[in-house]
Short mmCIF file of C-alpha atoms and ligand atoms in Angstrom, two decimals:
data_model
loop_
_atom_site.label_atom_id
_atom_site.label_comp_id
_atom_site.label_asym_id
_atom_site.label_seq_id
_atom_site.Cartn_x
_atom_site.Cartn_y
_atom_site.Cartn_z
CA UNK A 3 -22.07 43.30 -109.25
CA UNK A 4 -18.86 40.44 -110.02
CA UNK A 5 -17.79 39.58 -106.38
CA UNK A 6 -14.40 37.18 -105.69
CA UNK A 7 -15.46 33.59 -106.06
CA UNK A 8 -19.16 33.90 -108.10
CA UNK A 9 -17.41 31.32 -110.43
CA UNK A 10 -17.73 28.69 -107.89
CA UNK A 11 -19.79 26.45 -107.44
CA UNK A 12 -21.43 26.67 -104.05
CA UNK A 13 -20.26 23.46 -101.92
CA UNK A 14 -17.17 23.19 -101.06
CA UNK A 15 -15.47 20.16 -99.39
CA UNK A 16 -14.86 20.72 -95.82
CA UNK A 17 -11.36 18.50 -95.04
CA UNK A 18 -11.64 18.52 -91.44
CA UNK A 19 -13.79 15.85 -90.40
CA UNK A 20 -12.50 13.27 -93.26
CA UNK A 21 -13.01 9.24 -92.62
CA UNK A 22 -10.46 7.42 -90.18
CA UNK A 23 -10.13 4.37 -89.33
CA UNK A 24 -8.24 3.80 -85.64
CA UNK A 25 -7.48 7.76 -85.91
CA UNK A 26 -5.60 7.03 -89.35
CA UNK A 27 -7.10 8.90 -92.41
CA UNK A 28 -8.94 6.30 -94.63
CA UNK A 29 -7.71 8.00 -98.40
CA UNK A 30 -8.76 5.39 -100.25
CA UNK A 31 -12.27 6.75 -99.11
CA UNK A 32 -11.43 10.46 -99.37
CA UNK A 33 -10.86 9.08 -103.24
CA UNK A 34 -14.13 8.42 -104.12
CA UNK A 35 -15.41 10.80 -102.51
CA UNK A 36 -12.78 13.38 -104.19
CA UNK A 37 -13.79 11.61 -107.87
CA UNK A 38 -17.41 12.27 -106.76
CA UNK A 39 -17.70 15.92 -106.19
CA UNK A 40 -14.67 16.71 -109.19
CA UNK A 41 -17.21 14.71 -111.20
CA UNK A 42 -20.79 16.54 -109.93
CA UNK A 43 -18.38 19.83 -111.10
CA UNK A 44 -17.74 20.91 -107.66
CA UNK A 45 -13.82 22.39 -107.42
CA UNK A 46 -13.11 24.07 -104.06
CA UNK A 47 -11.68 22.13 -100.75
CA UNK A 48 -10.75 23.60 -97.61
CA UNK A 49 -8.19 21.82 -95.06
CA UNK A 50 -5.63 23.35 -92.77
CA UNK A 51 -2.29 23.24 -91.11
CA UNK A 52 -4.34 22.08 -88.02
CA UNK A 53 -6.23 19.63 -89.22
CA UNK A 54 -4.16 16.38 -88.53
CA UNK A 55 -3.14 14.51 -91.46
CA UNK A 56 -5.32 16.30 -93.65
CA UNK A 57 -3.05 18.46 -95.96
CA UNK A 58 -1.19 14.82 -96.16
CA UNK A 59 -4.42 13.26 -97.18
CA UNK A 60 -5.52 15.59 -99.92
CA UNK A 61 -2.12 15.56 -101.67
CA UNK A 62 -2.60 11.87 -101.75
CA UNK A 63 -6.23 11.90 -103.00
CA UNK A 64 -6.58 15.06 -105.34
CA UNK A 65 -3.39 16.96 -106.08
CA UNK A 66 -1.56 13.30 -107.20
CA UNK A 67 -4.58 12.73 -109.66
CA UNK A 68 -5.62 15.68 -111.37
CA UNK A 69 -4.59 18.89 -112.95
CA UNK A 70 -3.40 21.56 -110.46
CA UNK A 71 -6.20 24.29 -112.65
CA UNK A 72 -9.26 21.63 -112.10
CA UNK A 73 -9.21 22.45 -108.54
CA UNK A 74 -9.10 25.26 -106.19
CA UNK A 75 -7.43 24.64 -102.30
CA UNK A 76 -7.66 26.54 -99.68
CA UNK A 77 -5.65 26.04 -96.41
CA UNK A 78 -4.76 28.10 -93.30
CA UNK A 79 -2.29 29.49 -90.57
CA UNK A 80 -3.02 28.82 -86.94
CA UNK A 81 -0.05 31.17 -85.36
CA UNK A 82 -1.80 30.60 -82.31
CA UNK A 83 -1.34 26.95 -81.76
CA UNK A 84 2.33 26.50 -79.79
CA UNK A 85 4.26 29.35 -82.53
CA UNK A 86 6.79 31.32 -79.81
CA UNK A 87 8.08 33.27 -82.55
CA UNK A 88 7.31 34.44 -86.03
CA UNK A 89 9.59 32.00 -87.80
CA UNK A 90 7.67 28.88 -86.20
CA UNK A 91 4.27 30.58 -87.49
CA UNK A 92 5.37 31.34 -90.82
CA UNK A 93 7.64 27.73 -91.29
CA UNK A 94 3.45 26.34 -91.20
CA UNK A 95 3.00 28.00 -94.66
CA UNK A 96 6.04 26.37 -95.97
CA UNK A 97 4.59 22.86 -94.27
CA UNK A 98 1.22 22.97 -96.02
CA UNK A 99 2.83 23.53 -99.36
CA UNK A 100 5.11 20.51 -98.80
CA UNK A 101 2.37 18.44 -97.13
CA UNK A 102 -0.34 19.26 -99.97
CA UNK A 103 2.24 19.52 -102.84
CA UNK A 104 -0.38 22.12 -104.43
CA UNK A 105 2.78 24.35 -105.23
CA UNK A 106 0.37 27.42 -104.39
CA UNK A 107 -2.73 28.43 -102.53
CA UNK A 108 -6.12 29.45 -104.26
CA UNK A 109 -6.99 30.30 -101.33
CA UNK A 110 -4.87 30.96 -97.98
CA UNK A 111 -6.31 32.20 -94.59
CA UNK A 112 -5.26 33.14 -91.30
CA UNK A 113 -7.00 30.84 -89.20
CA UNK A 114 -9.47 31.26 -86.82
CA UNK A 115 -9.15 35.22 -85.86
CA UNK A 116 -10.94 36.77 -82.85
CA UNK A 117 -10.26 37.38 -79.04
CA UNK A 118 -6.76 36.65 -77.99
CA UNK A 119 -5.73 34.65 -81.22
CA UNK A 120 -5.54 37.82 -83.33
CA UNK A 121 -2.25 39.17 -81.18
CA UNK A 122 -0.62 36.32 -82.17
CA UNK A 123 -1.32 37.46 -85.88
CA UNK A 124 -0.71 40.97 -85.18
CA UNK A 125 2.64 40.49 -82.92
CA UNK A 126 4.21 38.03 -86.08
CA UNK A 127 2.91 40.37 -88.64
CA UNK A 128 1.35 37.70 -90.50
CA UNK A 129 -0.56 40.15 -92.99
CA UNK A 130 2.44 41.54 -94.16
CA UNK A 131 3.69 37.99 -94.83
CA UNK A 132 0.74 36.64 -96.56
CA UNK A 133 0.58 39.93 -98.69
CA UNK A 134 4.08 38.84 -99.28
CA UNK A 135 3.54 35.57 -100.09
CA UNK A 136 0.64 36.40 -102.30
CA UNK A 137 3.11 38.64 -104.43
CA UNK A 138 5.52 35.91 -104.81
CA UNK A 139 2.20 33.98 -106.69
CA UNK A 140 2.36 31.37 -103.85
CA UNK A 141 -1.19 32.47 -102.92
CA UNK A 142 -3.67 33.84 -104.95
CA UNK A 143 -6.33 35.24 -102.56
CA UNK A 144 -5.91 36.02 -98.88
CA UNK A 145 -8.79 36.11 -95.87
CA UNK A 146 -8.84 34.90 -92.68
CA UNK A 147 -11.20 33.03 -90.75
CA UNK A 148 -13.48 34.45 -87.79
CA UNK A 149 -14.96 33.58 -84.96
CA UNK A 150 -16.01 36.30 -82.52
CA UNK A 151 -18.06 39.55 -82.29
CA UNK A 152 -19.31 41.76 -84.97
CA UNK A 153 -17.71 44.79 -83.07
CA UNK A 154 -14.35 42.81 -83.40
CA UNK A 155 -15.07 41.68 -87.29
CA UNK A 156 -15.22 45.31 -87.77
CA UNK A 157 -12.23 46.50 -86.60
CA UNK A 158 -9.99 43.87 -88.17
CA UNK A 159 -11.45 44.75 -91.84
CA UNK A 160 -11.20 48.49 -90.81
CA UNK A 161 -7.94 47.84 -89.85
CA UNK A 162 -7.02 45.33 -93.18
CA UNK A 163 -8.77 46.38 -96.35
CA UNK A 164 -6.66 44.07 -97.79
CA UNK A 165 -8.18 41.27 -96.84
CA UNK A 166 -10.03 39.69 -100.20
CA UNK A 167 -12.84 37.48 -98.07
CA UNK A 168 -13.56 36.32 -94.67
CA UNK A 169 -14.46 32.87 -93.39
CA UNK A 170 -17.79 32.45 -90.96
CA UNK A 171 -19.67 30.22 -89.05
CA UNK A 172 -22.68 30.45 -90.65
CA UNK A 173 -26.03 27.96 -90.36
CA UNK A 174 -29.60 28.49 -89.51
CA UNK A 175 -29.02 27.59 -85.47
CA UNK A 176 -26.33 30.55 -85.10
CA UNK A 177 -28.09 32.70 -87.62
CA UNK A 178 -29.05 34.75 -83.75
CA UNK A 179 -27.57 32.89 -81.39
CA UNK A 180 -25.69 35.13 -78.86
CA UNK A 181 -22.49 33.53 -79.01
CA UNK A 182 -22.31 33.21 -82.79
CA UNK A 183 -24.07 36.17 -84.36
CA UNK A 184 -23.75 34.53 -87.91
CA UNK A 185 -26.37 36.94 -89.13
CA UNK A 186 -24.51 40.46 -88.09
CA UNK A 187 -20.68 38.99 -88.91
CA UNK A 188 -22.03 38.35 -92.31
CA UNK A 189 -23.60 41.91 -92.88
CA UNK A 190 -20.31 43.54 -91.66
CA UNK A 191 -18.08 41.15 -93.98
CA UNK A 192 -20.93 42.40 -96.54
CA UNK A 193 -21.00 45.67 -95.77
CA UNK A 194 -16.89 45.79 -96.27
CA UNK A 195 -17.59 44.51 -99.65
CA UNK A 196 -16.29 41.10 -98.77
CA UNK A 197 -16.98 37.24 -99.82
CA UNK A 198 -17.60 35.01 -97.75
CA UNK A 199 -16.79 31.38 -97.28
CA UNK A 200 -19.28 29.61 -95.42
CA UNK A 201 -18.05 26.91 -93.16
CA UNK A 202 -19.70 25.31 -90.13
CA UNK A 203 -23.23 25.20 -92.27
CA UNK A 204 -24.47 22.01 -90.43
CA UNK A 205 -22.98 23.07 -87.13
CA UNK A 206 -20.37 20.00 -86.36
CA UNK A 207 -23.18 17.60 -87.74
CA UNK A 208 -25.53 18.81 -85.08
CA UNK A 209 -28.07 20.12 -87.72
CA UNK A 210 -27.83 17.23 -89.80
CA UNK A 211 -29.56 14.98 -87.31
CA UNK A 212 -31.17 17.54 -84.54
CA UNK A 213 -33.63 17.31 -82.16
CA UNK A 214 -36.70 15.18 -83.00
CA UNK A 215 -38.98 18.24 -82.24
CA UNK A 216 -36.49 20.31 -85.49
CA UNK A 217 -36.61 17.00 -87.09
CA UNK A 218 -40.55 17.42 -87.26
CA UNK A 219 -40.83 20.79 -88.38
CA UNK A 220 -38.54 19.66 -91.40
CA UNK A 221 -40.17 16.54 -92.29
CA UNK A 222 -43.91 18.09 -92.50
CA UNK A 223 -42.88 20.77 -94.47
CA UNK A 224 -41.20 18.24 -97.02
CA UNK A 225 -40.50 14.45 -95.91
CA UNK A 226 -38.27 13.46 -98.18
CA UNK A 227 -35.23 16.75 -98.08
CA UNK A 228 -32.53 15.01 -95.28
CA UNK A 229 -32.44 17.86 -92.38
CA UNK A 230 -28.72 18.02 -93.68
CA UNK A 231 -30.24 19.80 -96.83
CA UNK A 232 -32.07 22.46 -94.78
CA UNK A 233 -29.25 23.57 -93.42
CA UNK A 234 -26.90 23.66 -96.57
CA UNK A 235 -29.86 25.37 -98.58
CA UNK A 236 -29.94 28.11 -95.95
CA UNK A 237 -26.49 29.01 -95.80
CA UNK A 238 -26.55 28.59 -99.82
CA UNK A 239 -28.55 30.89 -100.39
CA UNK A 240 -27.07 33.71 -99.26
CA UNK A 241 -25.75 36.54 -101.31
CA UNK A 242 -21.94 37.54 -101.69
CA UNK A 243 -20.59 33.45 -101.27
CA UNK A 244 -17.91 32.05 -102.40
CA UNK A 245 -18.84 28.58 -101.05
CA UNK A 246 -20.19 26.64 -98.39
CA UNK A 247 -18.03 24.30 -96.84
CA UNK A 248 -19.38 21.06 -95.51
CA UNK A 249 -17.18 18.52 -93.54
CA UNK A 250 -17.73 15.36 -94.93
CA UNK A 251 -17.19 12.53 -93.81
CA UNK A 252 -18.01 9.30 -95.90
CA UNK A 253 -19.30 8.88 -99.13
CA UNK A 254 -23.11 8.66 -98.36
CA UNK A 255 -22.71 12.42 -96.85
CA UNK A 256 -21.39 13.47 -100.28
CA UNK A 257 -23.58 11.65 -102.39
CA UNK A 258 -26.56 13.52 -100.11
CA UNK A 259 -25.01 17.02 -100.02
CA UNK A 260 -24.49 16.73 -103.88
CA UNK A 261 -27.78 15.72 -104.45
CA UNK A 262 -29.57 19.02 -103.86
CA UNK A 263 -26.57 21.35 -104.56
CA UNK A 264 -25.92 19.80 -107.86
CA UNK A 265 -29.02 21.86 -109.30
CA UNK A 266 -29.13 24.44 -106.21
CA UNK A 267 -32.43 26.10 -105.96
CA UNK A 268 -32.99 29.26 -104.11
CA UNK A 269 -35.43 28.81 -101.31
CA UNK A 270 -39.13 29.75 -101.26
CA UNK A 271 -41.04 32.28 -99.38
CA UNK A 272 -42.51 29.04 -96.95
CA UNK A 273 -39.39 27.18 -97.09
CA UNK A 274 -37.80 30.41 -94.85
CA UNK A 275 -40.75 30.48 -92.81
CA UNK A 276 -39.99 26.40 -92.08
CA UNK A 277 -36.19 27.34 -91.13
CA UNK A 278 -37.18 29.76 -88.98
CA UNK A 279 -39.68 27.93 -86.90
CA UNK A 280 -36.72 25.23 -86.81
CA UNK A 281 -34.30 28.03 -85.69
CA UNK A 282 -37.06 28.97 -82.64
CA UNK A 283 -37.58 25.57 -81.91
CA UNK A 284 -33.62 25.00 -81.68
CA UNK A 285 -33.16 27.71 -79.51
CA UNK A 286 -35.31 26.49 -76.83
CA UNK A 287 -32.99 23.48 -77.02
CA UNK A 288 -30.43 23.81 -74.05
CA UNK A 289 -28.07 22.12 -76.00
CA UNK A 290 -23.98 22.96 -75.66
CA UNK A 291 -23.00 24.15 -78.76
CA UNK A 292 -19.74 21.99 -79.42
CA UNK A 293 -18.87 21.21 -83.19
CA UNK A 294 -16.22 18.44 -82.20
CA UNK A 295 -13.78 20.93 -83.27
CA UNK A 296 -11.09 19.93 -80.98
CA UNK A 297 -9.14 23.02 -81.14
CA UNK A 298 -9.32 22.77 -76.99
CA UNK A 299 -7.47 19.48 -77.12
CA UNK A 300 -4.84 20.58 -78.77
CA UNK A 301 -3.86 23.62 -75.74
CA UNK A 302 -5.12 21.68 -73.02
CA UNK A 303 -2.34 20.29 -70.70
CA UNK A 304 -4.12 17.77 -68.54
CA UNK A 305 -5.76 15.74 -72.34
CA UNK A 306 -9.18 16.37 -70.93
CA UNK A 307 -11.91 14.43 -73.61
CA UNK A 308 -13.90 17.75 -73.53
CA UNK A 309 -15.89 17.37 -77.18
CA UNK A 310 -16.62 13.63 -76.04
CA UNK A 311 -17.76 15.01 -72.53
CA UNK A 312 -19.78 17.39 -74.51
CA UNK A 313 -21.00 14.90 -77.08
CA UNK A 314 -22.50 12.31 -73.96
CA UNK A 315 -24.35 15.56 -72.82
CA UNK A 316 -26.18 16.59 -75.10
CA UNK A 317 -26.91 12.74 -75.67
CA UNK A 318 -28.31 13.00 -72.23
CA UNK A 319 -30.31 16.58 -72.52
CA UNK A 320 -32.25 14.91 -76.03
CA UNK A 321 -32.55 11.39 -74.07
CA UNK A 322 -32.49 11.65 -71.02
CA UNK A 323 -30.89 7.87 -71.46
CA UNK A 324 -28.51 7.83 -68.77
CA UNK A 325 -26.42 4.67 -69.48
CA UNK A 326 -26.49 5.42 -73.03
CA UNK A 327 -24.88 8.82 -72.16
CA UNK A 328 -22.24 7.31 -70.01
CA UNK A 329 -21.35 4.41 -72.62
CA UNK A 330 -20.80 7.51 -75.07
CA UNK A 331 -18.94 9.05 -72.83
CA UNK A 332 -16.69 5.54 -71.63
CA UNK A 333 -15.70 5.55 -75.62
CA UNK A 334 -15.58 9.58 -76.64
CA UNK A 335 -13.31 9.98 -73.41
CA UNK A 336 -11.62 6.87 -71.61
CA UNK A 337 -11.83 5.14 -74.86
CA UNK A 338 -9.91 7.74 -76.59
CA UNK A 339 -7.44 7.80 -73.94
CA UNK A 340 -8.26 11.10 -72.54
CA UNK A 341 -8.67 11.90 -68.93
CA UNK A 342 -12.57 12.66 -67.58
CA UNK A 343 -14.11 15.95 -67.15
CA UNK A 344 -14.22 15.57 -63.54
CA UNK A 345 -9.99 15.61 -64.00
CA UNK A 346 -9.75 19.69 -65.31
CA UNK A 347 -7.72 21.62 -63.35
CA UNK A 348 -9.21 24.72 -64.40
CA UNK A 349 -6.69 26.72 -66.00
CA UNK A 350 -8.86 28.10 -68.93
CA UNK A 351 -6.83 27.56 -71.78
CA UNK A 352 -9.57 25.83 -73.68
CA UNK A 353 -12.06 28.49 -73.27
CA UNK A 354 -9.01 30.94 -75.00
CA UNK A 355 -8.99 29.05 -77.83
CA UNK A 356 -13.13 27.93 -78.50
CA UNK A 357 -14.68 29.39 -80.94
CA UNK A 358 -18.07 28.79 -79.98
CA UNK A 359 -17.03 30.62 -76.67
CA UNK A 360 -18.68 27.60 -74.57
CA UNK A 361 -17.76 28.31 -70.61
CA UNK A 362 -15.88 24.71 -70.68
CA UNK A 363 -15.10 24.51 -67.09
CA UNK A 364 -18.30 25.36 -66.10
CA UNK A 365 -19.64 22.97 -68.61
CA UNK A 366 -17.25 20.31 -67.83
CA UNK A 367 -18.47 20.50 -63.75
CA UNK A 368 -22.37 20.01 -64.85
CA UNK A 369 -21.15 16.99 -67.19
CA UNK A 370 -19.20 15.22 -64.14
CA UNK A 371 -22.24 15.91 -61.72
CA UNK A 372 -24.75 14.69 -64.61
CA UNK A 373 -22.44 11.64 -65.52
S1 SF4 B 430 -9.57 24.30 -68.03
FE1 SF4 B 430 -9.60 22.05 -67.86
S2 SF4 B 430 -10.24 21.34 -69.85
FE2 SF4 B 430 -9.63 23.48 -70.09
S3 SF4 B 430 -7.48 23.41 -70.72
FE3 SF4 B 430 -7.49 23.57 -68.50
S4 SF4 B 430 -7.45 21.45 -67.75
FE4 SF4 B 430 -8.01 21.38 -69.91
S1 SF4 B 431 -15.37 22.83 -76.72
FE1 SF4 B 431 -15.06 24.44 -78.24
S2 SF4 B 431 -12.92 24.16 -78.95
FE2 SF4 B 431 -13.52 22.30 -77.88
S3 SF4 B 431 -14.26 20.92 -79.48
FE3 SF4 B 431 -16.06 21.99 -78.66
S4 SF4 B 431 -16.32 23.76 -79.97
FE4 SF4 B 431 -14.23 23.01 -80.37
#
C-alpha cells in the first residue's frame, strides 16, 4: 500500500552535527557534501530551529544553489526551549523560514515530544497552528518528533490523527533497550498507519565506531562493510520509512553512508542474525547512552559540560585509560569553557529535557568520583 514519503530515497541528511571549525559552521564543507548527496540522487535534509547555525548554514549551502523542487527540508519547533508564551513559540516558525529562505516546509515537526515537553505543545496549541500553517501552503506535511514511551506515543496519535508521520530514535542498540523502546514506538507509529522518519540510526556516532567486542562480530561476518553501514542498513530496512537521517559530519562520512545506500539492499536472513548478536553484545556494554545531543546544555543554568563528561566516560568504561579519559574530559569540558561535573547543583533540569532519559546527576556524581 502507497505510504507518505515511499518516493524518497532512504538517507536523509541529518543537519545537526554539521562540520565547525572553532564552533563556527564550516559551509564551504557542508557544500560538497550538499553537491554530493544532490548528485548520488538523495533529496531530503533535516535541521531545526535548535540546531545552532544550522537553518543559517543550509540556506547558504543548498537553498542559494538549487531549485526549491530538487530538494525536500524538513525543520522543527522546540516550544519547550525558553518560549513563556505562544507568540515566542510560534515567532520560531517564522525564524526558520527567514533563516533557511526555503519559503515553505516539506516537512515541519514539533520537536522532540514526550514527558513534560508535550504541555508546552499542548498549552500553545501548536497543532492547531501547524494545521494552520500547513493550510496557508507554508508546510506541506506535519509530524512531530518523539522520544519517550510507547504508552505515551499512543496517546498523542490517539489524541492527533492528524499527524501525517512521526520522527524516532531508531538503531539496532535501542531496537530493546529500556529507555528507548525503538522497536514498540515504531509498531505503534505503524500500527496508526504512520511514516516514519528515522533519525538517531548510528546512535550520536556511537555505533559507527563501538566497542571492539561489536566491532568483531561485524568484521567476521563481512570485513570490509564500515560498522557505520550496519547500523544504517538496519534501520533501512524497515517498512513504512520515509528516510533515515544520518548526522554527518565531513565529507568522508557521506561519501561512506552513500556508498551502500546508493544501491540499498535489503538485508539477509544471516546478516539479522549478525545485528542481533551485535545488539546482545552491546547490551552487556555499561555504556551511558549520550548522543552529544546537547539539548541539556541549552536549560542548564550552572553550563555544566555534561555530553563531554559523558563522552570521557565511556572513554574510560571501553579503556579503562585513565589519563586519556581525563585529557578528553580537560578539552570536552574546561576546554569548551564549561564548568565540571563535580560543579551541578542538582536541580534536574537536564534530566527534563534528555531524551535518552539518562539519570544525569546521578551520572554526573560517578563521572567526578571516576575522574
Ligand atoms: S542538574 Fe546539574 S547538570 Fe543538570 S541542569 Fe542542573 S546544574 Fe545542570
Ligand atoms: S545527556 Fe541527554 S540531553 Fe544531554 S547531550 Fe546527552 S543525550 Fe543529549
Amino acid at each position: 500500500m502507497a505510504y507518505l514519503g515511499e518516493d524518497i530515497k532512504k538517507l536523509g541528511f541529518g543537519l545537526m552535527r554539521l562540520p565547525a571549525n572553532g564552533g563556527v559552521i564550516d559551509v564551504e564543507q557542508v557544500k560538497v557534501m550538499v553537491d554530493k548527496f544532490l548528485e548520488a540522487g538523495f533529496t531530503y535534509f533535516d535541521t531545526a530551529w535548535a540546531y545552532g547555525g544550522s537553518e543559517d548554514a543550509i540556506r547558504q549551502a543548498l537553498v542559494e544553489r538549487y531549485p526549491r523542487e530538487k530538494f525536500q527540508l524538513a525543520t522543527k519547533n522546540a516550544a519547550w526551549i525558553n518560549c513563556k508564551t505562544r507568540e515566542e513559540a510560534v515567532a520560531q516558525f517564522d525564524t526558520s523560514l527567514m533563516q533557511t529562505g526555503a519559503g515553505y516546509f516539506d516537512f515541519y515537526l514539533l520537536h522532540n515530544l514526550g514527558e513534560s515537553r508535550t504541555k508546552f505543545f499542548d498549552d500553545y496549541d501548536m497543532w492547531s497552528f501547524v494545521q494552520e500553517k500547513k493550510k496557508e501552503g507554508l508546510i506541506k506535511h506535519i509530524g512531530f518528533s518523539f522520544h519517550s514511551t510507547p504508552e505515551e506515543l499512543e496517546e498523542i496519535l490517539n489524541k492527533h490523527p492528524e499527524m501525517e508521520f512521526v520522527q524516532l530514535q531508531i538503531n539496532y542498540g535501542d531496537w530493546e533497550y529500556p529507555a528507548i523502546q525503538s522497536r514498540k514506538c515504531y509498531e505503534v507509529a505503524r500500527k496508526h498507519g504512520k511514516s516514519v522518519v528515522i533519525m538517531e540510526p548510528v546512535k550520536g556516532g556511537m555505533l559507527a565506531n563501538p566497542p571492539k567486542s561489536v566491532q568483531d562480530i561485524f568484521k567476521k561476518a563481512n570485513p570490509e562493510a564500515s560498522c557505520a553501514s550496519w547500523a544504517i542498513r538496519f534501520a533501512a530496512d524497515l517498512d513504512g520509512i520515509i528516510t533515515v537521517l544520518s548526522g554527518m559530519s565531513n565529507v568522508e562520512q557521506m561519501e561512506d553512508n552513500l556508498s551502500y545506500m546508493k544501491h540499498f539492499t535489503k538485508l539477509s536472513e544471516n546478516e539479522k542474525k549478525t545485528l542481533e548478536e551485535a545488539r546482545k553484545e552491546l547490551s552487556s556494554i555499561p555504556l551511558i547512552p549520550c548522543t552529544t545531543c546537547n539539548y541539556c546544555a541549552k536549560v542548564c543554568p550552572n553550563e555544566i559540560g555534561i555530553s563531554g563528561s559523558f563522552t570521557a566516560m565511556n572513554y574510560l568504561t571501553l579503556y579503562g585509560d585513565k589519563t586519556a579519559a581525563k585529557g578528553q574530559e580537560g578539552w570536552l569540558v574546561g576546554g569548551h569553557g564549561k564548568k565540571s561535573a563535580s560543579e551541578c547543583v542538582k536541580c534536574g533540569k537536564c534530566e527534563e529535557v534528555c531524551p535518552q532519559h539518562i539519570k544525569i546527576r546521578d551520572e554526573l556524581e560517578k563521572v567526578s568520583a571516576a575522574l
